[in-house]
C-alpha cells in the first residue's frame, strides 16, 4: 500500500445511474456528463475513461484546463463543452480541437469569430442566455446585436446550442424564480428562431431541474451530481417518489441512484489506552475505560472535515466505529475497543459501503452541514483513483 487511502469508482454503479437517468429524460434528449471540479472529486481522467465505457460521448466542463484533460483522456469522438472560463488566448486551441464553449458576452463572440476566421474553421458555440441567475449570460437587450453579428459571421460561427442555468432548482422555495426563468428562456428561443437562427440543442436542465421541472429537459440535460449517485437534495428525492406514487420502501433510493465513489484506507496502528487519558490533541476526548484506539492515516489534509472530530464514523468489518478526539492534519483516531483482535492493515471505509453498512456522503454532510458537492470536490486529486467493477 503506497498511499494512505484510495478512491474506487464503480463501473456498475455508473452504468446503472446512466441507464436510470437516460430512461428518465427519454430518447429525444441527449445526455451531457458534467465533469467540472475534477469530476466532482471522482477524478476527471478515470471518470472520463469509465464514462466512455458506459457509452457517454458528451462532456461538459467549467474551464479550458479541464477540457484539456478530457481531450487528452478520451478515446472516442464526441463533444466537449466549456461552460465557463476560457480566456481569449485559449480560444484558438478550442477551435482547433473542435471544442465548443459558452458565449455570454459580445467580447467573447467577437474573439470567437476572429479566431475562427484566422484558423479557417468555424467556432462551435453555445449561446448562454441570462434568464435570472444573474451570473453570466446574454441580456435580452443584447440579443439583437448578437444575432446581427452572428449573421454577419455565419461561416465562422456554428451555434451548437442555446442554453441557460437555473438559480436553485433543487429547492421548492425557488419555484417562482425558476418558473420565470423557464418562461423567459422559451420566449427567447422562439424569438431567436424567428430571427432565422438555427440551433439543434436547447439545454437548461441540471440534475435537479430534470427531476423537479421535467419541461426543462428539452434537447439535452447536463447531469452532474445525479450521475455520481446523489440526489441533488432530499426534497428532489421525495418529489420523485411522490410523482411515482411510491414510498421510499417501495423503491429504495439506492436502487435508483448508486454511489459511484468509495473512499477507503486502512488501520495504521493500534494501541491500548488506560482509563482517564485524553486522546489526540487537546482535551476533547477522555477515555472512560481501557480502550483500544486505532489510527487511520487520513486527516483534514486529505479532505476529511476537521469538524467531524469526535462526531464522524468510519466502517471497519462492516460496522461503524467512532472517530475520537480531534481530526489531525494527516490522521484520525478511531475507537475500536469492541473489535476484538483488530490489527493494523485492516480495511477502513470512510465513504461508501462495507458489507451491509454504508457511510454516505450525505450523512457526512448532515453532520458538517456542508453540501455533498463540497465534500466531494474537496477530495484531493493526489489520492489515487481506481476503477473497479
Ligand atoms: C454544475 C453545473 C451543472 C450540473 O449541475 P448538477 O446539479 O450537479 O447536476 C449543469 N450546468 C451548469 C452550467 C453547471 O455549472
mmCIF file of C-alpha atoms and ligand atoms in Angstrom:
data_model
loop_
_atom_site.group_PDB
_atom_site.id
_atom_site.type_symbol
_atom_site.label_atom_id
_atom_site.label_comp_id
_atom_site.label_asym_id
_atom_site.label_seq_id
_atom_site.Cartn_x
_atom_site.Cartn_y
_atom_site.Cartn_z
ATOM 1 C CA UNK A 1 0.000 0.000 0.000
ATOM 2 C CA UNK A 2 1.813 3.029 -1.291
ATOM 3 C CA UNK A 3 -0.834 5.604 -0.483
ATOM 4 C CA UNK A 4 -2.604 6.195 2.797
ATOM 5 C CA UNK A 5 -6.017 5.995 1.158
ATOM 6 C CA UNK A 6 -7.634 5.116 -2.159
ATOM 7 C CA UNK A 7 -10.728 6.157 -4.034
ATOM 8 C CA UNK A 8 -12.547 3.494 -6.013
ATOM 9 C CA UNK A 9 -15.024 4.381 -8.706
ATOM 10 C CA UNK A 10 -17.513 1.723 -9.641
ATOM 11 C CA UNK A 11 -18.317 0.892 -13.220
ATOM 12 C CA UNK A 12 -21.526 -0.993 -12.441
ATOM 13 C CA UNK A 13 -22.850 1.890 -10.318
ATOM 14 C CA UNK A 14 -22.197 4.444 -13.033
ATOM 15 C CA UNK A 15 -23.701 2.191 -15.689
ATOM 16 C CA UNK A 16 -26.872 1.801 -13.611
ATOM 17 C CA UNK A 17 -27.105 5.531 -12.907
ATOM 18 C CA UNK A 18 -26.736 6.462 -16.547
ATOM 19 C CA UNK A 19 -29.344 3.907 -17.557
ATOM 20 C CA UNK A 20 -31.782 5.300 -14.978
ATOM 21 C CA UNK A 21 -31.135 8.923 -15.966
ATOM 22 C CA UNK A 22 -31.413 8.236 -19.694
ATOM 23 C CA UNK A 23 -34.702 6.477 -19.125
ATOM 24 C CA UNK A 24 -35.901 9.456 -17.099
ATOM 25 C CA UNK A 25 -35.126 12.019 -19.821
ATOM 26 C CA UNK A 26 -36.383 9.865 -22.688
ATOM 27 C CA UNK A 27 -34.970 9.051 -26.115
ATOM 28 C CA UNK A 28 -35.255 12.563 -27.556
ATOM 29 C CA UNK A 29 -32.909 14.292 -25.135
ATOM 30 C CA UNK A 30 -29.121 13.952 -25.095
ATOM 31 C CA UNK A 31 -27.071 13.158 -22.047
ATOM 32 C CA UNK A 32 -24.225 15.542 -21.216
ATOM 33 C CA UNK A 33 -21.924 14.461 -18.411
ATOM 34 C CA UNK A 34 -20.792 17.357 -16.222
ATOM 35 C CA UNK A 35 -17.256 16.656 -15.015
ATOM 36 C CA UNK A 36 -16.133 20.016 -13.683
ATOM 37 C CA UNK A 37 -14.269 20.213 -10.362
ATOM 38 C CA UNK A 38 -12.239 17.069 -11.047
ATOM 39 C CA UNK A 39 -15.446 15.219 -11.910
ATOM 40 C CA UNK A 40 -16.939 16.139 -8.537
ATOM 41 C CA UNK A 41 -13.895 14.647 -6.829
ATOM 42 C CA UNK A 42 -14.047 11.369 -8.751
ATOM 43 C CA UNK A 43 -11.059 12.317 -10.918
ATOM 44 C CA UNK A 44 -11.560 13.654 -14.460
ATOM 45 C CA UNK A 45 -9.319 11.190 -16.181
ATOM 46 C CA UNK A 46 -10.563 7.899 -14.658
ATOM 47 C CA UNK A 47 -14.128 9.178 -14.760
ATOM 48 C CA UNK A 48 -13.942 10.009 -18.476
ATOM 49 C CA UNK A 49 -12.499 6.563 -19.187
ATOM 50 C CA UNK A 50 -15.264 4.926 -17.202
ATOM 51 C CA UNK A 51 -17.991 7.094 -18.747
ATOM 52 C CA UNK A 52 -16.850 6.306 -22.263
ATOM 53 C CA UNK A 53 -17.125 2.593 -21.406
ATOM 54 C CA UNK A 54 -20.696 3.354 -20.333
ATOM 55 C CA UNK A 55 -21.462 4.987 -23.667
ATOM 56 C CA UNK A 56 -21.134 8.667 -22.739
ATOM 57 C CA UNK A 57 -19.823 10.853 -25.562
ATOM 58 C CA UNK A 58 -20.598 14.395 -24.432
ATOM 59 C CA UNK A 59 -18.732 16.036 -21.566
ATOM 60 C CA UNK A 60 -19.288 19.472 -20.046
ATOM 61 C CA UNK A 61 -16.526 21.171 -18.074
ATOM 62 C CA UNK A 62 -16.036 24.534 -16.454
ATOM 63 C CA UNK A 63 -12.633 25.575 -17.732
ATOM 64 C CA UNK A 64 -10.247 25.193 -20.639
ATOM 65 C CA UNK A 65 -7.811 23.244 -18.467
ATOM 66 C CA UNK A 66 -10.498 20.670 -17.646
ATOM 67 C CA UNK A 67 -11.324 20.434 -21.355
ATOM 68 C CA UNK A 68 -7.636 19.830 -21.984
ATOM 69 C CA UNK A 69 -7.559 16.912 -19.568
ATOM 70 C CA UNK A 70 -10.763 15.484 -21.021
ATOM 71 C CA UNK A 71 -9.429 15.704 -24.558
ATOM 72 C CA UNK A 72 -6.195 14.025 -23.517
ATOM 73 C CA UNK A 73 -8.038 11.138 -21.876
ATOM 74 C CA UNK A 74 -10.941 10.331 -24.143
ATOM 75 C CA UNK A 75 -10.550 7.799 -26.914
ATOM 76 C CA UNK A 76 -13.887 8.160 -28.735
ATOM 77 C CA UNK A 77 -15.078 11.040 -30.853
ATOM 78 C CA UNK A 78 -17.573 13.226 -29.053
ATOM 79 C CA UNK A 79 -18.324 16.663 -27.714
ATOM 80 C CA UNK A 80 -16.586 18.705 -25.088
ATOM 81 C CA UNK A 81 -18.357 21.845 -23.891
ATOM 82 C CA UNK A 82 -16.672 24.544 -21.830
ATOM 83 C CA UNK A 83 -19.411 26.151 -19.748
ATOM 84 C CA UNK A 84 -17.347 28.812 -18.067
ATOM 85 C CA UNK A 85 -13.811 30.004 -18.109
ATOM 86 C CA UNK A 86 -11.857 30.215 -21.309
ATOM 87 C CA UNK A 87 -9.685 33.215 -21.907
ATOM 88 C CA UNK A 88 -9.301 34.619 -25.384
ATOM 89 C CA UNK A 89 -5.810 33.187 -25.743
ATOM 90 C CA UNK A 90 -7.152 29.634 -25.287
ATOM 91 C CA UNK A 91 -9.885 30.071 -27.895
ATOM 92 C CA UNK A 92 -7.533 29.106 -30.692
ATOM 93 C CA UNK A 93 -6.797 25.792 -29.034
ATOM 94 C CA UNK A 94 -10.513 25.170 -28.508
ATOM 95 C CA UNK A 95 -11.480 25.943 -32.110
ATOM 96 C CA UNK A 96 -8.632 23.826 -33.469
ATOM 97 C CA UNK A 97 -9.753 20.888 -31.365
ATOM 98 C CA UNK A 98 -13.433 21.246 -32.142
ATOM 99 C CA UNK A 99 -14.284 22.060 -28.541
ATOM 100 C CA UNK A 100 -17.398 24.137 -28.042
ATOM 101 C CA UNK A 101 -17.788 26.861 -25.458
ATOM 102 C CA UNK A 102 -20.392 29.113 -23.921
ATOM 103 C CA UNK A 103 -20.755 32.640 -25.223
ATOM 104 C CA UNK A 104 -22.174 35.003 -22.649
ATOM 105 C CA UNK A 105 -20.891 38.321 -23.864
ATOM 106 C CA UNK A 106 -20.152 40.220 -27.045
ATOM 107 C CA UNK A 107 -16.417 40.316 -26.428
ATOM 108 C CA UNK A 108 -16.076 36.554 -26.498
ATOM 109 C CA UNK A 109 -18.331 36.288 -29.512
ATOM 110 C CA UNK A 110 -16.148 38.702 -31.444
ATOM 111 C CA UNK A 111 -12.986 36.886 -30.449
ATOM 112 C CA UNK A 112 -14.507 33.534 -31.378
ATOM 113 C CA UNK A 113 -15.325 34.785 -34.876
ATOM 114 C CA UNK A 114 -11.906 36.365 -35.280
ATOM 115 C CA UNK A 115 -10.131 33.195 -34.161
ATOM 116 C CA UNK A 116 -12.270 31.020 -36.424
ATOM 117 C CA UNK A 117 -11.543 33.204 -39.433
ATOM 118 C CA UNK A 118 -7.838 33.078 -38.693
ATOM 119 C CA UNK A 119 -7.869 29.285 -38.455
ATOM 120 C CA UNK A 120 -10.226 28.811 -41.384
ATOM 121 C CA UNK A 121 -12.646 26.643 -39.407
ATOM 122 C CA UNK A 122 -15.843 27.576 -37.583
ATOM 123 C CA UNK A 123 -16.036 28.000 -33.833
ATOM 124 C CA UNK A 124 -18.694 25.873 -32.159
ATOM 125 C CA UNK A 125 -20.624 27.916 -29.642
ATOM 126 C CA UNK A 126 -23.461 27.746 -27.143
ATOM 127 C CA UNK A 127 -25.293 30.999 -26.544
ATOM 128 C CA UNK A 128 -25.897 31.340 -22.839
ATOM 129 C CA UNK A 129 -28.964 33.450 -22.153
ATOM 130 C CA UNK A 130 -29.441 35.467 -18.982
ATOM 131 C CA UNK A 131 -32.767 34.359 -17.584
ATOM 132 C CA UNK A 132 -32.481 35.267 -13.912
ATOM 133 C CA UNK A 133 -29.463 33.642 -12.273
ATOM 134 C CA UNK A 134 -27.577 36.880 -12.860
ATOM 135 C CA UNK A 135 -24.229 35.188 -13.087
ATOM 136 C CA UNK A 136 -23.199 35.059 -16.736
ATOM 137 C CA UNK A 137 -25.444 35.237 -19.776
ATOM 138 C CA UNK A 138 -26.519 37.419 -22.672
ATOM 139 C CA UNK A 139 -29.078 40.027 -21.654
ATOM 140 C CA UNK A 140 -32.291 40.314 -23.620
ATOM 141 C CA UNK A 141 -31.326 43.812 -24.706
ATOM 142 C CA UNK A 142 -28.104 42.493 -26.272
ATOM 143 C CA UNK A 143 -29.802 39.799 -28.335
ATOM 144 C CA UNK A 144 -30.467 41.849 -31.499
ATOM 145 C CA UNK A 145 -26.801 42.847 -31.689
ATOM 146 C CA UNK A 146 -25.696 39.264 -31.074
ATOM 147 C CA UNK A 147 -27.976 37.957 -33.804
ATOM 148 C CA UNK A 148 -26.796 40.608 -36.248
ATOM 149 C CA UNK A 149 -23.178 39.764 -35.521
ATOM 150 C CA UNK A 150 -23.770 36.033 -35.953
ATOM 151 C CA UNK A 151 -25.470 36.619 -39.286
ATOM 152 C CA UNK A 152 -22.547 38.739 -40.458
ATOM 153 C CA UNK A 153 -20.118 35.969 -39.476
ATOM 154 C CA UNK A 154 -22.213 32.977 -40.422
ATOM 155 C CA UNK A 155 -19.354 30.999 -41.906
ATOM 156 C CA UNK A 156 -17.294 31.237 -38.728
ATOM 157 C CA UNK A 157 -19.838 30.609 -36.026
ATOM 158 C CA UNK A 158 -21.642 27.321 -35.643
ATOM 159 C CA UNK A 159 -24.328 27.513 -33.000
ATOM 160 C CA UNK A 160 -24.449 24.123 -31.287
ATOM 161 C CA UNK A 161 -26.866 25.193 -28.615
ATOM 162 C CA UNK A 162 -28.787 27.841 -26.750
ATOM 163 C CA UNK A 163 -28.735 27.420 -23.009
ATOM 164 C CA UNK A 164 -29.253 28.795 -19.529
ATOM 165 C CA UNK A 165 -28.805 27.698 -15.920
ATOM 166 C CA UNK A 166 -31.286 27.783 -13.031
ATOM 167 C CA UNK A 167 -30.971 29.542 -9.723
ATOM 168 C CA UNK A 168 -31.540 26.561 -7.417
ATOM 169 C CA UNK A 169 -33.879 24.005 -8.969
ATOM 170 C CA UNK A 170 -33.325 21.617 -6.050
ATOM 171 C CA UNK A 171 -35.482 23.614 -3.650
ATOM 172 C CA UNK A 172 -39.190 24.380 -3.927
ATOM 173 C CA UNK A 173 -38.528 27.728 -2.251
ATOM 174 C CA UNK A 174 -37.156 28.934 -5.602
ATOM 175 C CA UNK A 175 -40.217 27.795 -7.518
ATOM 176 C CA UNK A 176 -41.380 31.183 -8.844
ATOM 177 C CA UNK A 177 -37.909 32.303 -9.770
ATOM 178 C CA UNK A 178 -37.303 29.087 -11.754
ATOM 179 C CA UNK A 179 -40.703 29.302 -13.423
ATOM 180 C CA UNK A 180 -39.877 32.817 -14.597
ATOM 181 C CA UNK A 181 -36.549 31.602 -15.959
ATOM 182 C CA UNK A 182 -38.244 28.803 -17.911
ATOM 183 C CA UNK A 183 -40.749 31.248 -19.438
ATOM 184 C CA UNK A 184 -38.063 33.736 -20.423
ATOM 185 C CA UNK A 185 -35.894 31.020 -21.925
ATOM 186 C CA UNK A 186 -38.677 29.616 -24.053
ATOM 187 C CA UNK A 187 -39.764 33.023 -25.284
ATOM 188 C CA UNK A 188 -36.237 33.960 -26.269
ATOM 189 C CA UNK A 189 -35.628 30.674 -28.085
ATOM 190 C CA UNK A 190 -38.778 31.283 -30.095
ATOM 191 C CA UNK A 191 -37.605 34.811 -30.849
ATOM 192 C CA UNK A 192 -34.147 33.603 -31.933
ATOM 193 C CA UNK A 193 -35.671 31.029 -34.279
ATOM 194 C CA UNK A 194 -37.991 33.709 -35.611
ATOM 195 C CA UNK A 195 -34.897 35.719 -36.464
ATOM 196 C CA UNK A 196 -33.686 32.780 -38.537
ATOM 197 C CA UNK A 197 -31.067 31.468 -36.135
ATOM 198 C CA UNK A 198 -30.591 27.709 -36.338
ATOM 199 C CA UNK A 199 -29.531 25.527 -33.431
ATOM 200 C CA UNK A 200 -30.096 21.898 -32.501
ATOM 201 C CA UNK A 201 -29.854 21.919 -28.758
ATOM 202 C CA UNK A 202 -31.802 23.921 -26.252
ATOM 203 C CA UNK A 203 -30.440 22.941 -22.867
ATOM 204 C CA UNK A 204 -31.162 24.297 -19.418
ATOM 205 C CA UNK A 205 -31.548 21.375 -17.026
ATOM 206 C CA UNK A 206 -29.080 20.254 -14.398
ATOM 207 C CA UNK A 207 -29.874 17.148 -12.304
ATOM 208 C CA UNK A 208 -32.407 18.858 -10.038
ATOM 209 C CA UNK A 209 -34.256 20.594 -12.868
ATOM 210 C CA UNK A 210 -34.547 17.348 -14.847
ATOM 211 C CA UNK A 211 -36.436 15.854 -11.906
ATOM 212 C CA UNK A 212 -38.345 18.805 -10.492
ATOM 213 C CA UNK A 213 -39.206 20.589 -13.758
ATOM 214 C CA UNK A 214 -39.432 17.902 -16.492
ATOM 215 C CA UNK A 215 -40.298 20.518 -19.121
ATOM 216 C CA UNK A 216 -36.698 21.767 -18.791
ATOM 217 C CA UNK A 217 -35.333 18.511 -20.228
ATOM 218 C CA UNK A 218 -35.726 19.933 -23.763
ATOM 219 C CA UNK A 219 -32.991 18.624 -26.136
ATOM 220 C CA UNK A 220 -30.212 17.891 -23.672
ATOM 221 C CA UNK A 221 -29.636 17.584 -19.914
ATOM 222 C CA UNK A 222 -26.378 18.493 -18.216
ATOM 223 C CA UNK A 223 -26.163 15.861 -15.499
ATOM 224 C CA UNK A 224 -23.712 16.457 -12.677
ATOM 225 C CA UNK A 225 -24.413 15.255 -9.172
ATOM 226 C CA UNK A 226 -27.053 12.634 -10.099
ATOM 227 C CA UNK A 227 -24.767 10.610 -12.342
ATOM 228 C CA UNK A 228 -22.376 10.220 -9.421
ATOM 229 C CA UNK A 229 -25.247 8.690 -7.468
ATOM 230 C CA UNK A 230 -26.507 11.590 -5.362
ATOM 231 C CA UNK A 231 -29.889 13.211 -5.270
ATOM 232 C CA UNK A 232 -29.382 16.982 -5.580
ATOM 233 C CA UNK A 233 -31.404 17.395 -2.389
ATOM 234 C CA UNK A 234 -33.637 15.286 -0.176
ATOM 235 C CA UNK A 235 -36.506 17.359 -1.459
ATOM 236 C CA UNK A 236 -35.797 16.285 -5.035
ATOM 237 C CA UNK A 237 -35.725 12.664 -3.963
ATOM 238 C CA UNK A 238 -39.029 12.991 -2.080
ATOM 239 C CA UNK A 239 -40.579 14.786 -5.032
ATOM 240 C CA UNK A 240 -39.562 11.934 -7.302
ATOM 241 C CA UNK A 241 -41.168 9.374 -5.055
ATOM 242 C CA UNK A 242 -44.345 11.413 -4.724
ATOM 243 C CA UNK A 243 -44.624 11.686 -8.506
ATOM 244 C CA UNK A 244 -44.132 7.948 -8.872
ATOM 245 C CA UNK A 245 -46.639 7.454 -6.097
ATOM 246 C CA UNK A 246 -44.196 5.110 -4.393
ATOM 247 C CA UNK A 247 -42.843 5.140 -0.892
ATOM 248 C CA UNK A 248 -39.153 5.093 -0.075
ATOM 249 C CA UNK A 249 -39.639 1.461 0.944
ATOM 250 C CA UNK A 250 -41.147 0.541 -2.436
ATOM 251 C CA UNK A 251 -38.165 1.824 -4.356
ATOM 252 C CA UNK A 252 -35.242 2.430 -2.054
ATOM 253 C CA UNK A 253 -33.299 5.440 -3.271
ATOM 254 C CA UNK A 254 -30.170 3.331 -3.585
ATOM 255 C CA UNK A 255 -31.897 1.221 -6.232
ATOM 256 C CA UNK A 256 -32.288 4.259 -8.462
ATOM 257 C CA UNK A 257 -29.031 6.061 -7.921
ATOM 258 C CA UNK A 258 -25.964 4.244 -6.687
ATOM 259 C CA UNK A 259 -22.880 5.905 -5.259
ATOM 260 C CA UNK A 260 -20.043 5.636 -7.717
ATOM 261 C CA UNK A 261 -17.301 6.591 -5.292
ATOM 262 C CA UNK A 262 -15.837 4.704 -2.381
ATOM 263 C CA UNK A 263 -13.044 6.099 -0.225
ATOM 264 C CA UNK A 264 -11.052 3.644 1.779
ATOM 265 C CA UNK A 265 -7.977 3.440 3.908
ATOM 266 C CA UNK A 266 -6.600 1.003 6.459
ATOM 267 C CA UNK A 267 -5.609 0.858 10.083
ATOM 268 C CA UNK A 268 -2.124 2.222 10.509
ATOM 269 C CA UNK A 269 -1.520 1.313 14.136
ATOM 270 C CA UNK A 270 -3.385 0.063 17.206
ATOM 271 C CA UNK A 271 -2.741 0.849 20.873
ATOM 272 C CA UNK A 272 -4.273 0.305 24.276
ATOM 273 C CA UNK A 273 -5.090 3.411 26.307
ATOM 274 C CA UNK A 274 -5.783 3.387 30.064
ATOM 275 C CA UNK A 275 -8.965 4.929 31.509
ATOM 276 C CA UNK A 276 -8.822 8.662 32.220
ATOM 277 C CA UNK A 277 -6.456 9.587 29.363
ATOM 278 C CA UNK A 278 -7.028 12.212 26.685
ATOM 279 C CA UNK A 279 -6.815 11.064 23.066
ATOM 280 C CA UNK A 280 -5.356 13.197 20.243
ATOM 281 C CA UNK A 281 -4.599 16.937 20.579
ATOM 282 C CA UNK A 282 -6.088 18.859 23.465
ATOM 283 C CA UNK A 283 -8.647 17.585 25.885
ATOM 284 C CA UNK A 284 -11.730 16.925 23.768
ATOM 285 C CA UNK A 285 -11.822 13.165 24.336
ATOM 286 C CA UNK A 286 -11.302 11.359 27.626
ATOM 287 C CA UNK A 287 -11.219 7.574 27.855
ATOM 288 C CA UNK A 288 -13.696 6.128 30.329
ATOM 289 C CA UNK A 289 -12.335 2.610 30.390
ATOM 290 C CA UNK A 290 -9.433 0.710 28.965
ATOM 291 C CA UNK A 291 -9.867 1.432 25.256
ATOM 292 C CA UNK A 292 -8.333 0.256 22.025
ATOM 293 C CA UNK A 293 -7.543 3.183 19.766
ATOM 294 C CA UNK A 294 -6.658 2.778 16.094
ATOM 295 C CA UNK A 295 -5.035 5.442 13.992
ATOM 296 C CA UNK A 296 -6.152 5.836 10.385
ATOM 297 C CA UNK A 297 -3.843 7.747 8.012
ATOM 298 C CA UNK A 298 -6.488 10.183 6.742
ATOM 299 C CA UNK A 299 -6.863 13.704 8.079
ATOM 300 C CA UNK A 300 -8.140 17.116 7.060
ATOM 301 C CA UNK A 301 -5.279 17.428 4.587
ATOM 302 C CA UNK A 302 -6.967 14.586 2.706
ATOM 303 C CA UNK A 303 -10.390 16.212 2.795
ATOM 304 C CA UNK A 304 -11.780 14.577 5.931
ATOM 305 C CA UNK A 305 -13.512 17.510 7.669
ATOM 306 C CA UNK A 306 -11.949 18.574 10.942
ATOM 307 C CA UNK A 307 -15.462 19.383 12.085
ATOM 308 C CA UNK A 308 -16.071 15.622 12.261
ATOM 309 C CA UNK A 309 -13.745 15.422 15.267
ATOM 310 C CA UNK A 310 -15.488 13.304 17.930
ATOM 311 C CA UNK A 311 -18.517 13.040 15.636
ATOM 312 C CA UNK A 312 -17.614 11.214 12.452
ATOM 313 C CA UNK A 313 -17.741 7.488 11.890
ATOM 314 C CA UNK A 314 -15.902 5.052 9.664
ATOM 315 C CA UNK A 315 -16.623 1.436 8.747
ATOM 316 C CA UNK A 316 -14.490 -1.458 9.920
ATOM 317 C CA UNK A 317 -15.544 -5.098 9.454
ATOM 318 C CA UNK A 318 -18.924 -3.858 8.223
ATOM 319 C CA UNK A 319 -19.663 -1.957 11.427
ATOM 320 C CA UNK A 320 -19.482 1.667 12.453
ATOM 321 C CA UNK A 321 -16.573 2.872 14.528
ATOM 322 C CA UNK A 322 -16.476 6.275 16.170
ATOM 323 C CA UNK A 323 -13.883 8.963 15.438
ATOM 324 C CA UNK A 324 -12.482 10.063 18.789
ATOM 325 C CA UNK A 325 -10.589 13.248 19.553
ATOM 326 C CA UNK A 326 -9.584 15.937 17.106
ATOM 327 C CA UNK A 327 -9.018 15.004 13.469
ATOM 328 C CA UNK A 328 -5.365 15.789 12.699
ATOM 329 C CA UNK A 329 -3.794 17.010 9.516
ATOM 330 C CA UNK A 330 -2.807 13.529 8.357
ATOM 331 C CA UNK A 331 -4.656 11.110 10.579
ATOM 332 C CA UNK A 332 -7.596 10.442 12.805
ATOM 333 C CA UNK A 333 -8.123 8.206 15.804
ATOM 334 C CA UNK A 334 -10.938 5.688 15.975
ATOM 335 C CA UNK A 335 -12.295 3.763 18.933
ATOM 336 C CA UNK A 336 -12.011 0.038 18.158
ATOM 337 C CA UNK A 337 -12.422 -1.324 21.672
ATOM 338 C CA UNK A 338 -15.317 -3.501 20.563
ATOM 339 C CA UNK A 339 -13.484 -5.024 17.622
ATOM 340 C CA UNK A 340 -11.635 -7.947 19.214
ATOM 341 C CA UNK A 341 -8.298 -8.848 17.729
ATOM 342 C CA UNK A 342 -8.230 -5.823 15.450
ATOM 343 C CA UNK A 343 -4.905 -5.474 13.679
ATOM 344 C CA UNK A 344 -3.127 -2.975 11.558
ATOM 345 C CA UNK A 345 -3.770 -3.227 7.831
ATOM 346 C CA UNK A 346 -7.478 -3.925 8.216
ATOM 347 C CA UNK A 347 -9.694 -2.035 5.774
ATOM 348 C CA UNK A 348 -11.349 1.199 6.882
ATOM 349 C CA UNK A 349 -14.099 2.655 4.710
ATOM 350 C CA UNK A 350 -14.505 6.411 5.039
ATOM 351 C CA UNK A 351 -17.183 6.901 2.401
ATOM 352 C CA UNK A 352 -19.136 4.050 0.872
ATOM 353 C CA UNK A 353 -20.282 0.541 1.619
ATOM 354 C CA UNK A 354 -18.632 -2.247 3.560
ATOM 355 C CA UNK A 355 -20.645 -5.444 3.846
ATOM 356 C CA UNK A 356 -24.151 -4.255 4.779
ATOM 357 C CA UNK A 357 -23.164 -0.940 6.330
ATOM 358 C CA UNK A 358 -22.786 2.311 4.450
ATOM 359 C CA UNK A 359 -21.420 5.760 5.152
ATOM 360 C CA UNK A 360 -22.954 8.118 2.672
ATOM 361 C CA UNK A 361 -21.512 11.466 1.814
ATOM 362 C CA UNK A 362 -24.989 12.622 2.709
ATOM 363 C CA UNK A 363 -24.728 11.604 6.346
ATOM 364 C CA UNK A 364 -21.249 13.021 6.376
ATOM 365 C CA UNK A 365 -22.634 16.325 5.259
ATOM 366 C CA UNK A 366 -25.595 16.307 7.639
ATOM 367 C CA UNK A 367 -23.023 16.384 10.381
ATOM 368 C CA UNK A 368 -20.858 19.102 8.915
ATOM 369 C CA UNK A 369 -23.705 20.983 7.260
ATOM 370 C CA UNK A 370 -21.774 21.031 4.013
ATOM 371 C CA UNK A 371 -23.407 20.106 0.766
ATOM 372 C CA UNK A 372 -22.339 16.734 -0.555
ATOM 373 C CA UNK A 373 -20.951 18.654 -3.531
ATOM 374 C CA UNK A 374 -18.489 20.420 -1.304
ATOM 375 C CA UNK A 375 -17.235 17.314 0.491
ATOM 376 C CA UNK A 376 -16.729 15.516 -2.793
ATOM 377 C CA UNK A 377 -14.838 18.217 -4.608
ATOM 378 C CA UNK A 378 -12.532 18.707 -1.654
ATOM 379 C CA UNK A 379 -11.146 15.191 -2.040
ATOM 380 C CA UNK A 380 -7.591 15.958 -3.119
ATOM 381 C CA UNK A 381 -6.579 14.975 -6.621
ATOM 382 C CA UNK A 382 -3.453 13.283 -5.203
ATOM 383 C CA UNK A 383 -5.473 10.400 -3.762
ATOM 384 C CA UNK A 384 -5.250 7.640 -6.385
ATOM 385 C CA UNK A 385 -8.477 6.713 -8.149
ATOM 386 C CA UNK A 386 -9.052 3.113 -9.171
ATOM 387 C CA UNK A 387 -11.759 1.848 -11.465
ATOM 388 C CA UNK A 388 -13.498 -1.239 -10.097
ATOM 389 C CA UNK A 389 -16.308 -3.428 -11.411
HETATM 390 C C1 LIG B 1 -22.589 22.310 -12.378
HETATM 391 C C2 LIG B 1 -23.463 22.602 -13.500
HETATM 392 C C3 LIG B 1 -24.411 21.669 -13.934
HETATM 393 C C4 LIG B 1 -24.654 20.341 -13.233
HETATM 394 O O1 LIG B 1 -25.324 20.555 -12.029
HETATM 395 P P1 LIG B 1 -25.792 19.337 -11.086
HETATM 396 O O2 LIG B 1 -26.641 19.984 -10.072
HETATM 397 O O3 LIG B 1 -24.558 18.768 -10.473
HETATM 398 O O4 LIG B 1 -26.489 18.365 -11.937
HETATM 399 C C5 LIG B 1 -25.164 21.982 -15.054
HETATM 400 N N1 LIG B 1 -24.998 23.163 -15.694
HETATM 401 C C6 LIG B 1 -24.106 24.086 -15.305
HETATM 402 C C7 LIG B 1 -23.970 25.363 -16.056
HETATM 403 C C8 LIG B 1 -23.314 23.848 -14.195
HETATM 404 O O5 LIG B 1 -22.434 24.772 -13.796
#
